[in-house]
Coordinates of C-alpha atoms and ligand atoms in Angstrom, one line a residue:
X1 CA 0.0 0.0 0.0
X2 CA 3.1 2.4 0.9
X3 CA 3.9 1.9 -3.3
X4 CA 0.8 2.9 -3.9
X5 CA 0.6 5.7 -2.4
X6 CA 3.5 7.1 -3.5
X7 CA 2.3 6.4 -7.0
X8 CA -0.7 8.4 -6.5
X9 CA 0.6 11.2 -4.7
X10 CA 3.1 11.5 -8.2
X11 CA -0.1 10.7 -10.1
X12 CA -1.7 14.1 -8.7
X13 CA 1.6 16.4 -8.7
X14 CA 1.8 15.8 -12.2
X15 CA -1.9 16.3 -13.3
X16 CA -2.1 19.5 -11.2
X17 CA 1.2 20.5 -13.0
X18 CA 0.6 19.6 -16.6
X19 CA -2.3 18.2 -16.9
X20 CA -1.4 14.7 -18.1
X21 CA 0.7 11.8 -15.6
X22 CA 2.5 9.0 -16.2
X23 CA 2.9 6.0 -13.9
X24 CA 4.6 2.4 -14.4
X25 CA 3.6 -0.5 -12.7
X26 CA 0.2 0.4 -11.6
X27 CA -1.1 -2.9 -11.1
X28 CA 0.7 -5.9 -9.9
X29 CA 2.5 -8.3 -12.9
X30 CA 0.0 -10.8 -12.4
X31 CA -3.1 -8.9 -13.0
X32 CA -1.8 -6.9 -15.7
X33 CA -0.9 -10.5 -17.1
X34 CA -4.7 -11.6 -16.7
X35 CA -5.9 -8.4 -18.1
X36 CA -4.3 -9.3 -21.1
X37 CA -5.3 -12.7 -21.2
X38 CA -8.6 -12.0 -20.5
X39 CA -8.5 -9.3 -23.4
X40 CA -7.2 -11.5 -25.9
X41 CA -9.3 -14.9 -25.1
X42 CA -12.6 -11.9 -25.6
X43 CA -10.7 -10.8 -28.7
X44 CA -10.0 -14.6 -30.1
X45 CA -13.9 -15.7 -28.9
X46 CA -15.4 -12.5 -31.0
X47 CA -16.5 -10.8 -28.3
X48 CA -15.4 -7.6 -29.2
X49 CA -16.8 -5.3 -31.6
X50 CA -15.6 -2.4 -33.8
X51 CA -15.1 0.7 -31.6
X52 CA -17.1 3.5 -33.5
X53 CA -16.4 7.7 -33.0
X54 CA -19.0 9.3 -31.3
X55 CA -21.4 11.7 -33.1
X56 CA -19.0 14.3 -34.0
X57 CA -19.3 13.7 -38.1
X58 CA -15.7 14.8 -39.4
X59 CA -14.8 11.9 -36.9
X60 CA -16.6 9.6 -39.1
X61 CA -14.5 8.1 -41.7
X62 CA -14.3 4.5 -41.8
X63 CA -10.2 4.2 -40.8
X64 CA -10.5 6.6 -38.1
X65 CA -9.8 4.2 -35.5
X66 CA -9.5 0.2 -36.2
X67 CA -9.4 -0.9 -32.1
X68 CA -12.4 -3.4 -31.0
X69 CA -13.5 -3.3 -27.9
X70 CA -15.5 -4.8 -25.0
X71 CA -17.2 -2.6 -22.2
X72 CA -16.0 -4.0 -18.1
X73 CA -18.8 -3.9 -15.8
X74 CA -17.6 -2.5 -12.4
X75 CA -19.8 -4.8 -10.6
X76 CA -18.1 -7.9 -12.2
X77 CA -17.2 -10.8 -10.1
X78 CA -14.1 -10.9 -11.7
X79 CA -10.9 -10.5 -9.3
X80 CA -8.8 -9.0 -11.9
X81 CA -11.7 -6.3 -13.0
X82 CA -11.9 -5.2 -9.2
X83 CA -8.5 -5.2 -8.5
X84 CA -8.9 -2.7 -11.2
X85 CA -12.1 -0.7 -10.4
X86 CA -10.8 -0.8 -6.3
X87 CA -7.0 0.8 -7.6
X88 CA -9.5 3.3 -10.0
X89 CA -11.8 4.5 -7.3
X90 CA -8.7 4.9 -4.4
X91 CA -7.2 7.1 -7.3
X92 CA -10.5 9.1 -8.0
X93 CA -11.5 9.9 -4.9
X94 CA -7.7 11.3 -4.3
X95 CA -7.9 13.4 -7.1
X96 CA -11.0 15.0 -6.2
X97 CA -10.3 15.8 -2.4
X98 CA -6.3 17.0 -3.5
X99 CA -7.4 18.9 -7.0
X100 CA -11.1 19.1 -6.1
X101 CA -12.4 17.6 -9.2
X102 CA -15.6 16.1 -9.2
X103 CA -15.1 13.0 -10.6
X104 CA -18.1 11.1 -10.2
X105 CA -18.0 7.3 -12.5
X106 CA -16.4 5.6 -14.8
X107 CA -16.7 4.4 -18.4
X108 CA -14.0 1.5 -18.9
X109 CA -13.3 -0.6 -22.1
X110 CA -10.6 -3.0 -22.8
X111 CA -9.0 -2.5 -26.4
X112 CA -7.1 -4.4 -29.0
X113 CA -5.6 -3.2 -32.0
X114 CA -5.1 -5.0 -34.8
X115 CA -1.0 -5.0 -36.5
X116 CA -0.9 -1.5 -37.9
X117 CA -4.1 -0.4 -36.5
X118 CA -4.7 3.1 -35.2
X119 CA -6.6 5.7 -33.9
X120 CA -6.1 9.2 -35.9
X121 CA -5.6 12.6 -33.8
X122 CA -8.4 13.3 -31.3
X123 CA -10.0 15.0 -28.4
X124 CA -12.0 12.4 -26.1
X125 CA -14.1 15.5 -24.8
X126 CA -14.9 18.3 -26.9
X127 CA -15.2 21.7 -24.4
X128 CA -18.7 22.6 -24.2
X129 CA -20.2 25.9 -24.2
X130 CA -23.7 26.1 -24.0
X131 CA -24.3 22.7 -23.9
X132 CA -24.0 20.2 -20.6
X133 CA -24.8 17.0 -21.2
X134 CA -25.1 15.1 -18.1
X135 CA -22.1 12.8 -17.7
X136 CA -18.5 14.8 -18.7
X137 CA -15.5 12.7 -19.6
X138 CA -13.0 14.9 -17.3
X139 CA -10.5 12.4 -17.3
X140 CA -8.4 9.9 -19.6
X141 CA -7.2 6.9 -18.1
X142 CA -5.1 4.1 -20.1
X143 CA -3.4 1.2 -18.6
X144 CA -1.6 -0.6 -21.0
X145 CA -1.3 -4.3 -21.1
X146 CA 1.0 -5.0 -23.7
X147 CA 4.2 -7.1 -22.2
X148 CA 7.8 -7.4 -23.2
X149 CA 6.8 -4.2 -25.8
X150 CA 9.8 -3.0 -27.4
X151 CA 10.6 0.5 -29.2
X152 CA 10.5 -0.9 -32.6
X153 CA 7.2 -2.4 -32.2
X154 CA 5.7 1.2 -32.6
X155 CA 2.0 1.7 -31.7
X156 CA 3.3 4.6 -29.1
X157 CA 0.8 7.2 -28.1
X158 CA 1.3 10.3 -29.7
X159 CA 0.1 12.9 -26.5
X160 CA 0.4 16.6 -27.9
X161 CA 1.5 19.0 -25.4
X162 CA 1.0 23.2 -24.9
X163 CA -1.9 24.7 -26.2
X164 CA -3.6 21.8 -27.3
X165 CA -6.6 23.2 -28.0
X166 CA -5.1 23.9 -31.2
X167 CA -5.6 21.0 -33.9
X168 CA -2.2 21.6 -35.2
X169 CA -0.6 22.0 -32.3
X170 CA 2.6 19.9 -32.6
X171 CA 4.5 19.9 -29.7
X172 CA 4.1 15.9 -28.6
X173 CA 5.2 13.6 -26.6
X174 CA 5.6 9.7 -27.9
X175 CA 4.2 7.0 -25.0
X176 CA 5.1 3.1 -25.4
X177 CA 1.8 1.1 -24.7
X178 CA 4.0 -1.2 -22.1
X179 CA 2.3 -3.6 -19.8
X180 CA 1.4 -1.5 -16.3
X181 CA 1.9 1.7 -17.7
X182 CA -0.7 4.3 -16.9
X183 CA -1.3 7.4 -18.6
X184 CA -4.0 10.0 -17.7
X185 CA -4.4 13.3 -18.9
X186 CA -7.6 15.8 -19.3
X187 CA -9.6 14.3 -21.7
X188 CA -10.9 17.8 -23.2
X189 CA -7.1 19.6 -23.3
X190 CA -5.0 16.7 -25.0
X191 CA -5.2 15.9 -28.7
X192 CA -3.5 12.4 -29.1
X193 CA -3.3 9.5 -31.6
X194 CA -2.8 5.8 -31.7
X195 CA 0.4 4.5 -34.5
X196 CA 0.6 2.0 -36.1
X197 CA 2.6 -1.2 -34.2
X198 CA 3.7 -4.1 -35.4
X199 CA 1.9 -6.2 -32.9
X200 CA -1.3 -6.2 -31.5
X201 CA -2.0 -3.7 -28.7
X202 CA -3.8 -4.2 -25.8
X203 CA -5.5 -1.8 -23.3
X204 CA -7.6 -0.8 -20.8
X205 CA -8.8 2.3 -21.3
X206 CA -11.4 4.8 -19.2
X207 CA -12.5 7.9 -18.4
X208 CA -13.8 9.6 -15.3
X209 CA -16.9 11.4 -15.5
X210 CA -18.0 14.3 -13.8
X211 CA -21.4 14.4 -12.5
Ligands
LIG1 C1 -8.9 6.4 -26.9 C2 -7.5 6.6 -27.1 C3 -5.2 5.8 -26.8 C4 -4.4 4.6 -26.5 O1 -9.3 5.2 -26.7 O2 -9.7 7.4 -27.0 O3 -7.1 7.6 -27.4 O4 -3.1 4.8 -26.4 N1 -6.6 5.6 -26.8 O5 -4.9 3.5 -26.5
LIG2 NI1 -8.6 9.1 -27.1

């Protein structure tokens, strides 16, 4: 428990500072091993399906992104899942007493990329101005599950940095998708992309809502 801790406190110097955090070894080996496993038997059994942009239309063509998916349940029985969700909600409620957010649930999906799949530049939350819709995505979360992953594989994530509001901002910041590496950033501040890899690519990936 001291590790994690010390993780999170890192976790929210970070955010506060820039707005984005990254963190190694979130989970323990084993679960991030079962993850994977548990991703790829759902992947292999064709239990995913075709991750589709949301409404916003110039987000529609049909190469956008090429990850399928599968939506976790946070009441699963599944002692993997709640390791996860447990580790998730420590972390939120942290981040909302220390940078008084008010993040309220998750969404949660585990990925898998296809060899040279990815997921073209993009905002996960567009600001809004007039318009509130209920449940905010505030915050990104992926935890990446993707062992032994080595520089040449590729499939980084491309994270732009300063004024990122801007669409050709181009200041960035290249992530590996190693196995218990988490990365959050605010989800309506950071353009970012998926490359291509020459291996499949599995995450986890959520966001925090506000209410
Ligand atoms: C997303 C996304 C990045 C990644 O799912 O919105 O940007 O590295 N994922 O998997
Ligand atoms: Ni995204």
């Amino acid at each position: 428990m001291q590790k994690l801790h010390t993780h999170l406190n890192t976790i929210i110097n970070d955010l506060s500072k820039n707005g984005y955090a990254i963190c190694e070894n979130f989970l323990p080996e084993s679960i991030i091993k079962a993850l994977a496993a548990e991703a790829e038997n759902r992947f292999n059994n064709g239990e995913m399906h075709v991750a589709k942009t949301g409404k916003n239309t110039s987000l529609q063509q049909p190469t956008f992104r090429n990850d399928s998916i599968y939506w976790l349940d946070e009441d699963s029985q599944n002692l993997n899942t709640q390791t996860y969700f447990t580790q998730m909600h420590v972390l939120k409620n942290m981040l909302n007493k220390s940078l008084l957010l008010n993040l309220h649930d998750m969404e949660t999906h585990l990925a898998v990329y296809p060899i040279s799949g990815v997921y073209l530049k993009h905002v996960d939350q567009f600001k809004q101005t007039n318009y509130a819709p209920k449940q905010q995505r505030l915050l990104s979360s992926i935890l990446y599950l993707n062992d032994n992953w080595q520089a040449h594989d590729g499939g980084e994530l491309r994270l732009y940095l300063n004024n990122t509001n801007s669409e050709t901002a181009n200041n960035y910041i290249d992530i590996l998708p190693s196995a218990g590496r988490l990365v959050l950033f605010l989800s309506a501040d950071f353009w970012h992309e998926v490359l291509p890899a020459t291996r499949y690519r599995i995450s986890l990936t959520g966001w925090f809502r506000a209410r």
